[in-house]
Amino acid sequence: MFSIRTALDAAVAASLVLICAAGAPGVALEERADDASTLIDRGVYTAPNGEAFTYVKQVGGAEDTVTFYRDGVAYDAEALQRYKRENPPPIVDRDLRETAERAGAAPIEVIVWLKNRPGAAIAQQVQEVYAPELKAISDEVVAIQRQLRLDGSLSPEEERAYIDFAQRGYLQLTA
């Protein structure tokens, strides 16, 4: 436990009392500049929804207190938990929301990453269902390739004629 209180700590505590005493809504601070509490930490806390709170941790007697501040409102630990329940993280993150707003009615490309990625399990189920059909199609493709395969090499003239024949659309696959 810290027993030394610096002038800076006292000034911070006094300014926090003034902020809350100025009529800001929320939980009123019990602290006063003349209290025997000691400031032991202060910083920034980011809630799961991305909103930042400043916090002040103090020791007064045998009790530690942490008070969180956002937009002139003071929150004790219970009020902060309530705030987090009432303001969950957005389903769409801030960058995507801004991109969508800029795009207006135009479509935008979005990739969605699922926590549970069921792709492998789904692919296996689909493969099991369609395996016989895919095998039949694969066998058909192999048979067509064998029919079109030439034995031996073509002369340069034959190769040009074959390419010309194929480019004119005369080579067509039929069922």
PDB file of N, CA and C in Angstrom, residues 56-133:
ATOM      1  N   VAL A  56      -9.267   5.597 -13.144  1.00  0.00           N
ATOM      2  CA  VAL A  56      -8.448   6.001 -12.011  1.00  0.00           C
ATOM      3  C   VAL A  56      -8.634   4.942 -10.939  1.00  0.00           C
ATOM      4  N   LYS A  57      -7.513   4.386 -10.469  1.00  0.00           N
ATOM      5  CA  LYS A  57      -7.564   3.394  -9.400  1.00  0.00           C
ATOM      6  C   LYS A  57      -6.979   4.041  -8.154  1.00  0.00           C
ATOM      7  N   GLN A  58      -7.733   3.947  -7.059  1.00  0.00           N
ATOM      8  CA  GLN A  58      -7.307   4.570  -5.804  1.00  0.00           C
ATOM      9  C   GLN A  58      -7.449   3.587  -4.665  1.00  0.00           C
ATOM     10  N   VAL A  59      -6.618   3.797  -3.658  1.00  0.00           N
ATOM     11  CA  VAL A  59      -6.713   3.030  -2.420  1.00  0.00           C
ATOM     12  C   VAL A  59      -7.122   4.002  -1.333  1.00  0.00           C
ATOM     13  N   GLY A  60      -8.185   3.673  -0.633  1.00  0.00           N
ATOM     14  CA  GLY A  60      -8.646   4.486   0.477  1.00  0.00           C
ATOM     15  C   GLY A  60      -8.954   3.568   1.633  1.00  0.00           C
ATOM     16  N   GLY A  61      -8.179   3.611   2.669  1.00  0.00           N
ATOM     17  CA  GLY A  61      -8.377   2.678   3.781  1.00  0.00           C
ATOM     18  C   GLY A  61      -7.997   1.283   3.327  1.00  0.00           C
ATOM     19  N   ALA A  62      -8.901   0.325   3.540  1.00  0.00           N
ATOM     20  CA  ALA A  62      -8.637  -1.067   3.161  1.00  0.00           C
ATOM     21  C   ALA A  62      -9.258  -1.412   1.813  1.00  0.00           C
ATOM     22  N   GLU A  63      -9.779  -0.430   1.110  1.00  0.00           N
ATOM     23  CA  GLU A  63     -10.544  -0.702  -0.100  1.00  0.00           C
ATOM     24  C   GLU A  63      -9.928  -0.039  -1.335  1.00  0.00           C
ATOM     25  N   ASP A  64      -9.801  -0.822  -2.412  1.00  0.00           N
ATOM     26  CA  ASP A  64      -9.383  -0.283  -3.708  1.00  0.00           C
ATOM     27  C   ASP A  64     -10.635   0.120  -4.474  1.00  0.00           C
ATOM     28  N   THR A  65     -10.591   1.235  -5.162  1.00  0.00           N
ATOM     29  CA  THR A  65     -11.708   1.627  -6.023  1.00  0.00           C
ATOM     30  C   THR A  65     -11.163   1.962  -7.398  1.00  0.00           C
ATOM     31  N   VAL A  66     -11.908   1.576  -8.408  1.00  0.00           N
ATOM     32  CA  VAL A  66     -11.566   1.923  -9.776  1.00  0.00           C
ATOM     33  C   VAL A  66     -12.787   2.627 -10.358  1.00  0.00           C
ATOM     34  N   THR A  67     -12.558   3.811 -10.892  1.00  0.00           N
ATOM     35  CA  THR A  67     -13.634   4.575 -11.516  1.00  0.00           C
ATOM     36  C   THR A  67     -13.253   4.807 -12.971  1.00  0.00           C
ATOM     37  N   PHE A  68     -14.215   4.562 -13.861  1.00  0.00           N
ATOM     38  CA  PHE A  68     -14.016   4.708 -15.299  1.00  0.00           C
ATOM     39  C   PHE A  68     -14.768   5.948 -15.771  1.00  0.00           C
ATOM     40  N   TYR A  69     -14.216   6.671 -16.756  1.00  0.00           N
ATOM     41  CA  TYR A  69     -14.826   7.904 -17.248  1.00  0.00           C
ATOM     42  C   TYR A  69     -14.927   7.866 -18.768  1.00  0.00           C
ATOM     43  N   ARG A  70     -16.058   8.323 -19.259  1.00  0.00           N
ATOM     44  CA  ARG A  70     -16.257   8.467 -20.703  1.00  0.00           C
ATOM     45  C   ARG A  70     -17.272   9.576 -20.922  1.00  0.00           C
ATOM     46  N   ASP A  71     -16.916  10.547 -21.737  1.00  0.00           N
ATOM     47  CA  ASP A  71     -17.808  11.663 -22.075  1.00  0.00           C
ATOM     48  C   ASP A  71     -18.385  12.341 -20.839  1.00  0.00           C
ATOM     49  N   GLY A  72     -17.555  12.557 -19.827  1.00  0.00           N
ATOM     50  CA  GLY A  72     -17.989  13.257 -18.623  1.00  0.00           C
ATOM     51  C   GLY A  72     -18.824  12.427 -17.664  1.00  0.00           C
ATOM     52  N   VAL A  73     -18.989  11.160 -17.938  1.00  0.00           N
ATOM     53  CA  VAL A  73     -19.770  10.276 -17.071  1.00  0.00           C
ATOM     54  C   VAL A  73     -18.810   9.362 -16.323  1.00  0.00           C
ATOM     55  N   ALA A  74     -19.026   9.226 -15.028  1.00  0.00           N
ATOM     56  CA  ALA A  74     -18.213   8.338 -14.200  1.00  0.00           C
ATOM     57  C   ALA A  74     -18.949   7.015 -14.018  1.00  0.00           C
ATOM     58  N   TYR A  75     -18.210   5.911 -14.135  1.00  0.00           N
ATOM     59  CA  TYR A  75     -18.778   4.571 -13.990  1.00  0.00           C
ATOM     60  C   TYR A  75     -17.980   3.818 -12.935  1.00  0.00           C
ATOM     61  N   ASP A  76     -18.673   3.220 -11.968  1.00  0.00           N
ATOM     62  CA  ASP A  76     -17.976   2.291 -11.084  1.00  0.00           C
ATOM     63  C   ASP A  76     -17.924   0.946 -11.816  1.00  0.00           C
ATOM     64  N   ALA A  77     -17.326  -0.078 -11.199  1.00  0.00           N
ATOM     65  CA  ALA A  77     -17.152  -1.368 -11.881  1.00  0.00           C
ATOM     66  C   ALA A  77     -18.497  -1.969 -12.286  1.00  0.00           C
ATOM     67  N   GLU A  78     -19.489  -1.880 -11.432  1.00  0.00           N
ATOM     68  CA  GLU A  78     -20.809  -2.436 -11.737  1.00  0.00           C
ATOM     69  C   GLU A  78     -21.473  -1.685 -12.895  1.00  0.00           C
ATOM     70  N   ALA A  79     -21.388  -0.360 -12.872  1.00  0.00           N
ATOM     71  CA  ALA A  79     -21.975   0.445 -13.948  1.00  0.00           C
ATOM     72  C   ALA A  79     -21.263   0.174 -15.277  1.00  0.00           C
ATOM     73  N   LEU A  80     -19.942  -0.054 -15.245  1.00  0.00           N
ATOM     74  CA  LEU A  80     -19.208  -0.369 -16.463  1.00  0.00           C
ATOM     75  C   LEU A  80     -19.664  -1.714 -17.031  1.00  0.00           C
ATOM     76  N   GLN A  81     -19.862  -2.708 -16.175  1.00  0.00           N
ATOM     77  CA  GLN A  81     -20.351  -4.013 -16.636  1.00  0.00           C
ATOM     78  C   GLN A  81     -21.728  -3.872 -17.281  1.00  0.00           C
ATOM     79  N   ARG A  82     -22.584  -3.080 -16.676  1.00  0.00           N
ATOM     80  CA  ARG A  82     -23.920  -2.830 -17.234  1.00  0.00           C
ATOM     81  C   ARG A  82     -23.796  -2.136 -18.605  1.00  0.00           C
ATOM     82  N   TYR A  83     -22.897  -1.146 -18.690  1.00  0.00           N
ATOM     83  CA  TYR A  83     -22.661  -0.434 -19.947  1.00  0.00           C
ATOM     84  C   TYR A  83     -22.207  -1.419 -21.031  1.00  0.00           C
ATOM     85  N   LYS A  84     -21.287  -2.331 -20.692  1.00  0.00           N
ATOM     86  CA  LYS A  84     -20.778  -3.298 -21.667  1.00  0.00           C
ATOM     87  C   LYS A  84     -21.881  -4.249 -22.127  1.00  0.00           C
ATOM     88  N   ARG A  85     -22.785  -4.657 -21.212  1.00  0.00           N
ATOM     89  CA  ARG A  85     -23.905  -5.513 -21.611  1.00  0.00           C
ATOM     90  C   ARG A  85     -24.864  -4.770 -22.537  1.00  0.00           C
ATOM     91  N   GLU A  86     -25.080  -3.490 -22.265  1.00  0.00           N
ATOM     92  CA  GLU A  86     -26.025  -2.690 -23.053  1.00  0.00           C
ATOM     93  C   GLU A  86     -25.422  -2.196 -24.368  1.00  0.00           C
ATOM     94  N   ASN A  87     -24.106  -2.211 -24.505  1.00  0.00           N
ATOM     95  CA  ASN A  87     -23.424  -1.720 -25.704  1.00  0.00           C
ATOM     96  C   ASN A  87     -22.447  -2.771 -26.201  1.00  0.00           C
ATOM     97  N   PRO A  88     -22.965  -3.884 -26.744  1.00  0.00           N
ATOM     98  CA  PRO A  88     -22.075  -4.962 -27.185  1.00  0.00           C
ATOM     99  C   PRO A  88     -21.256  -4.529 -28.399  1.00  0.00           C
ATOM    100  N   PRO A  89     -20.197  -5.284 -28.701  1.00  0.00           N
ATOM    101  CA  PRO A  89     -19.401  -4.966 -29.889  1.00  0.00           C
ATOM    102  C   PRO A  89     -20.285  -5.049 -31.132  1.00  0.00           C
ATOM    103  N   PRO A  90     -20.040  -4.193 -32.106  1.00  0.00           N
ATOM    104  CA  PRO A  90     -20.851  -4.244 -33.319  1.00  0.00           C
ATOM    105  C   PRO A  90     -20.572  -5.522 -34.098  1.00  0.00           C
ATOM    106  N   ILE A  91     -21.585  -6.001 -34.796  1.00  0.00           N
ATOM    107  CA  ILE A  91     -21.411  -7.191 -35.625  1.00  0.00           C
ATOM    108  C   ILE A  91     -20.561  -6.826 -36.841  1.00  0.00           C
ATOM    109  N   VAL A  92     -20.752  -5.635 -37.349  1.00  0.00           N
ATOM    110  CA  VAL A  92     -19.962  -5.143 -38.469  1.00  0.00           C
ATOM    111  C   VAL A  92     -18.949  -4.156 -37.908  1.00  0.00           C
ATOM    112  N   ASP A  93     -17.674  -4.377 -38.180  1.00  0.00           N
ATOM    113  CA  ASP A  93     -16.664  -3.493 -37.602  1.00  0.00           C
ATOM    114  C   ASP A  93     -16.709  -2.102 -38.237  1.00  0.00           C
ATOM    115  N   ARG A  94     -16.054  -1.188 -37.573  1.00  0.00           N
ATOM    116  CA  ARG A  94     -16.105   0.228 -37.954  1.00  0.00           C
ATOM    117  C   ARG A  94     -15.615   0.467 -39.389  1.00  0.00           C
ATOM    118  N   ASP A  95     -14.506  -0.176 -39.790  1.00  0.00           N
ATOM    119  CA  ASP A  95     -13.954   0.025 -41.145  1.00  0.00           C
ATOM    120  C   ASP A  95     -14.939  -0.423 -42.220  1.00  0.00           C
ATOM    121  N   LEU A  96     -15.559  -1.572 -42.006  1.00  0.00           N
ATOM    122  CA  LEU A  96     -16.522  -2.068 -42.989  1.00  0.00           C
ATOM    123  C   LEU A  96     -17.742  -1.161 -43.054  1.00  0.00           C
ATOM    124  N   ARG A  97     -18.204  -0.705 -41.902  1.00  0.00           N
ATOM    125  CA  ARG A  97     -19.360   0.190 -41.869  1.00  0.00           C
ATOM    126  C   ARG A  97     -19.056   1.482 -42.646  1.00  0.00           C
ATOM    127  N   GLU A  98     -17.855   2.045 -42.445  1.00  0.00           N
ATOM    128  CA  GLU A  98     -17.469   3.262 -43.160  1.00  0.00           C
ATOM    129  C   GLU A  98     -17.358   3.015 -44.666  1.00  0.00           C
ATOM    130  N   THR A  99     -16.806   1.870 -45.054  1.00  0.00           N
ATOM    131  CA  THR A  99     -16.692   1.525 -46.467  1.00  0.00           C
ATOM    132  C   THR A  99     -18.085   1.401 -47.093  1.00  0.00           C
ATOM    133  N   ALA A 100     -18.997   0.752 -46.388  1.00  0.00           N
ATOM    134  CA  ALA A 100     -20.367   0.585 -46.895  1.00  0.00           C
ATOM    135  C   ALA A 100     -21.065   1.932 -47.029  1.00  0.00           C
ATOM    136  N   GLU A 101     -20.831   2.823 -46.073  1.00  0.00           N
ATOM    137  CA  GLU A 101     -21.453   4.151 -46.139  1.00  0.00           C
ATOM    138  C   GLU A 101     -20.916   4.935 -47.337  1.00  0.00           C
ATOM    139  N   ARG A 102     -19.605   4.837 -47.594  1.00  0.00           N
ATOM    140  CA  ARG A 102     -19.016   5.531 -48.744  1.00  0.00           C
ATOM    141  C   ARG A 102     -19.525   4.947 -50.060  1.00  0.00           C
ATOM    142  N   ALA A 103     -19.767   3.632 -50.089  1.00  0.00           N
ATOM    143  CA  ALA A 103     -20.191   2.965 -51.320  1.00  0.00           C
ATOM    144  C   ALA A 103     -21.645   3.275 -51.667  1.00  0.00           C
ATOM    145  N   GLY A 104     -22.426   3.677 -50.687  1.00  0.00           N
ATOM    146  CA  GLY A 104     -23.843   3.953 -50.949  1.00  0.00           C
ATOM    147  C   GLY A 104     -24.563   2.686 -51.362  1.00  0.00           C
ATOM    148  N   ALA A 105     -25.224   2.720 -52.518  1.00  0.00           N
ATOM    149  CA  ALA A 105     -25.990   1.570 -52.997  1.00  0.00           C
ATOM    150  C   ALA A 105     -25.135   0.595 -53.796  1.00  0.00           C
ATOM    151  N   ALA A 106     -23.890   0.967 -54.101  1.00  0.00           N
ATOM    152  CA  ALA A 106     -23.008   0.094 -54.887  1.00  0.00           C
ATOM    153  C   ALA A 106     -22.596  -1.114 -54.052  1.00  0.00           C
ATOM    154  N   PRO A 107     -22.521  -2.274 -54.675  1.00  0.00           N
ATOM    155  CA  PRO A 107     -22.100  -3.463 -53.917  1.00  0.00           C
ATOM    156  C   PRO A 107     -20.616  -3.377 -53.541  1.00  0.00           C
ATOM    157  N   ILE A 108     -20.259  -3.957 -52.416  1.00  0.00           N
ATOM    158  CA  ILE A 108     -18.862  -4.032 -51.993  1.00  0.00           C
ATOM    159  C   ILE A 108     -18.525  -5.493 -51.725  1.00  0.00           C
ATOM    160  N   GLU A 109     -17.254  -5.832 -51.911  1.00  0.00           N
ATOM    161  CA  GLU A 109     -16.816  -7.201 -51.657  1.00  0.00           C
ATOM    162  C   GLU A 109     -16.495  -7.360 -50.183  1.00  0.00           C
ATOM    163  N   VAL A 110     -17.004  -8.421 -49.586  1.00  0.00           N
ATOM    164  CA  VAL A 110     -16.802  -8.684 -48.170  1.00  0.00           C
ATOM    165  C   VAL A 110     -16.416 -10.146 -48.003  1.00  0.00           C
ATOM    166  N   ILE A 111     -15.419 -10.391 -47.179  1.00  0.00           N
ATOM    167  CA  ILE A 111     -15.049 -11.754 -46.805  1.00  0.00           C
ATOM    168  C   ILE A 111     -15.449 -11.936 -45.350  1.00  0.00           C
ATOM    169  N   VAL A 112     -16.203 -12.972 -45.067  1.00  0.00           N
ATOM    170  CA  VAL A 112     -16.664 -13.236 -43.708  1.00  0.00           C
ATOM    171  C   VAL A 112     -15.885 -14.424 -43.169  1.00  0.00           C
ATOM    172  N   TRP A 113     -15.200 -14.216 -42.052  1.00  0.00           N
ATOM    173  CA  TRP A 113     -14.468 -15.286 -41.380  1.00  0.00           C
ATOM    174  C   TRP A 113     -15.321 -15.750 -40.211  1.00  0.00           C
ATOM    175  N   LEU A 114     -15.674 -17.008 -40.208  1.00  0.00           N
ATOM    176  CA  LEU A 114     -16.467 -17.564 -39.134  1.00  0.00           C
ATOM    177  C   LEU A 114     -15.554 -18.083 -38.034  1.00  0.00           C
ATOM    178  N   LYS A 115     -16.001 -17.954 -36.781  1.00  0.00           N
ATOM    179  CA  LYS A 115     -15.217 -18.519 -35.685  1.00  0.00           C
ATOM    180  C   LYS A 115     -15.104 -20.025 -35.865  1.00  0.00           C
ATOM    181  N   ASN A 116     -16.243 -20.661 -36.136  1.00  0.00           N
ATOM    182  CA  ASN A 116     -16.269 -22.088 -36.407  1.00  0.00           C
ATOM    183  C   ASN A 116     -16.267 -22.229 -37.917  1.00  0.00           C
ATOM    184  N   ARG A 117     -15.173 -22.671 -38.475  1.00  0.00           N
ATOM    185  CA  ARG A 117     -15.049 -22.760 -39.930  1.00  0.00           C
ATOM    186  C   ARG A 117     -15.444 -24.165 -40.383  1.00  0.00           C
ATOM    187  N   PRO A 118     -16.691 -24.310 -40.819  1.00  0.00           N
ATOM    188  CA  PRO A 118     -17.197 -25.641 -41.144  1.00  0.00           C
ATOM    189  C   PRO A 118     -16.881 -26.110 -42.556  1.00  0.00           C
ATOM    190  N   GLY A 119     -16.051 -25.385 -43.288  1.00  0.00           N
ATOM    191  CA  GLY A 119     -15.803 -25.700 -44.695  1.00  0.00           C
ATOM    192  C   GLY A 119     -15.313 -27.118 -44.940  1.00  0.00           C
ATOM    193  N   ALA A 120     -14.356 -27.587 -44.166  1.00  0.00           N
ATOM    194  CA  ALA A 120     -13.805 -28.930 -44.386  1.00  0.00           C
ATOM    195  C   ALA A 120     -14.863 -30.005 -44.162  1.00  0.00           C
ATOM    196  N   ALA A 121     -15.654 -29.863 -43.106  1.00  0.00           N
ATOM    197  CA  ALA A 121     -16.697 -30.850 -42.817  1.00  0.00           C
ATOM    198  C   ALA A 121     -17.766 -30.840 -43.912  1.00  0.00           C
ATOM    199  N   ILE A 122     -18.144 -29.661 -44.364  1.00  0.00           N
ATOM    200  CA  ILE A 122     -19.153 -29.544 -45.427  1.00  0.00           C
ATOM    201  C   ILE A 122     -18.610 -30.149 -46.722  1.00  0.00           C
ATOM    202  N   ALA A 123     -17.347 -29.847 -47.049  1.00  0.00           N
ATOM    203  CA  ALA A 123     -16.742 -30.390 -48.277  1.00  0.00           C
ATOM    204  C   ALA A 123     -16.721 -31.914 -48.241  1.00  0.00           C
ATOM    205  N   GLN A 124     -16.415 -32.472 -47.097  1.00  0.00           N
ATOM    206  CA  GLN A 124     -16.372 -33.932 -46.981  1.00  0.00           C
ATOM    207  C   GLN A 124     -17.768 -34.529 -47.186  1.00  0.00           C
ATOM    208  N   GLN A 125     -18.793 -33.904 -46.603  1.00  0.00           N
ATOM    209  CA  GLN A 125     -20.168 -34.391 -46.776  1.00  0.00           C
ATOM    210  C   GLN A 125     -20.600 -34.303 -48.235  1.00  0.00           C
ATOM    211  N   VAL A 126     -20.278 -33.196 -48.893  1.00  0.00           N
ATOM    212  CA  VAL A 126     -20.646 -33.015 -50.299  1.00  0.00           C
ATOM    213  C   VAL A 126     -19.905 -34.030 -51.159  1.00  0.00           C
ATOM    214  N   GLN A 127     -18.627 -34.245 -50.874  1.00  0.00           N
ATOM    215  CA  GLN A 127     -17.846 -35.201 -51.651  1.00  0.00           C
ATOM    216  C   GLN A 127     -18.437 -36.608 -51.534  1.00  0.00           C
ATOM    217  N   GLU A 128     -18.852 -36.986 -50.334  1.00  0.00           N
ATOM    218  CA  GLU A 128     -19.431 -38.316 -50.140  1.00  0.00           C
ATOM    219  C   GLU A 128     -20.717 -38.475 -50.953  1.00  0.00           C
ATOM    220  N   VAL A 129     -21.520 -37.421 -50.999  1.00  0.00           N
ATOM    221  CA  VAL A 129     -22.792 -37.477 -51.727  1.00  0.00           C
ATOM    222  C   VAL A 129     -22.562 -37.546 -53.231  1.00  0.00           C
ATOM    223  N   TYR A 130     -21.643 -36.749 -53.739  1.00  0.00           N
ATOM    224  CA  TYR A 130     -21.454 -36.624 -55.182  1.00  0.00           C
ATOM    225  C   TYR A 130     -20.301 -37.462 -55.736  1.00  0.00           C
ATOM    226  N   ALA A 131     -19.621 -38.238 -54.928  1.00  0.00           N
ATOM    227  CA  ALA A 131     -18.462 -39.009 -55.389  1.00  0.00           C
ATOM    228  C   ALA A 131     -18.787 -39.918 -56.584  1.00  0.00           C
ATOM    229  N   PRO A 132     -19.879 -40.685 -56.556  1.00  0.00           N
ATOM    230  CA  PRO A 132     -20.156 -41.551 -57.720  1.00  0.00           C
ATOM    231  C   PRO A 132     -20.378 -40.746 -59.010  1.00  0.00           C
ATOM    232  N   GLU A 133     -21.099 -39.634 -58.906  1.00  0.00           N
ATOM    233  CA  GLU A 133     -21.367 -38.792 -60.073  1.00  0.00           C
ATOM    234  C   GLU A 133     -20.073 -38.167 -60.600  1.00  0.00           C
TER     235      GLU A 133
END
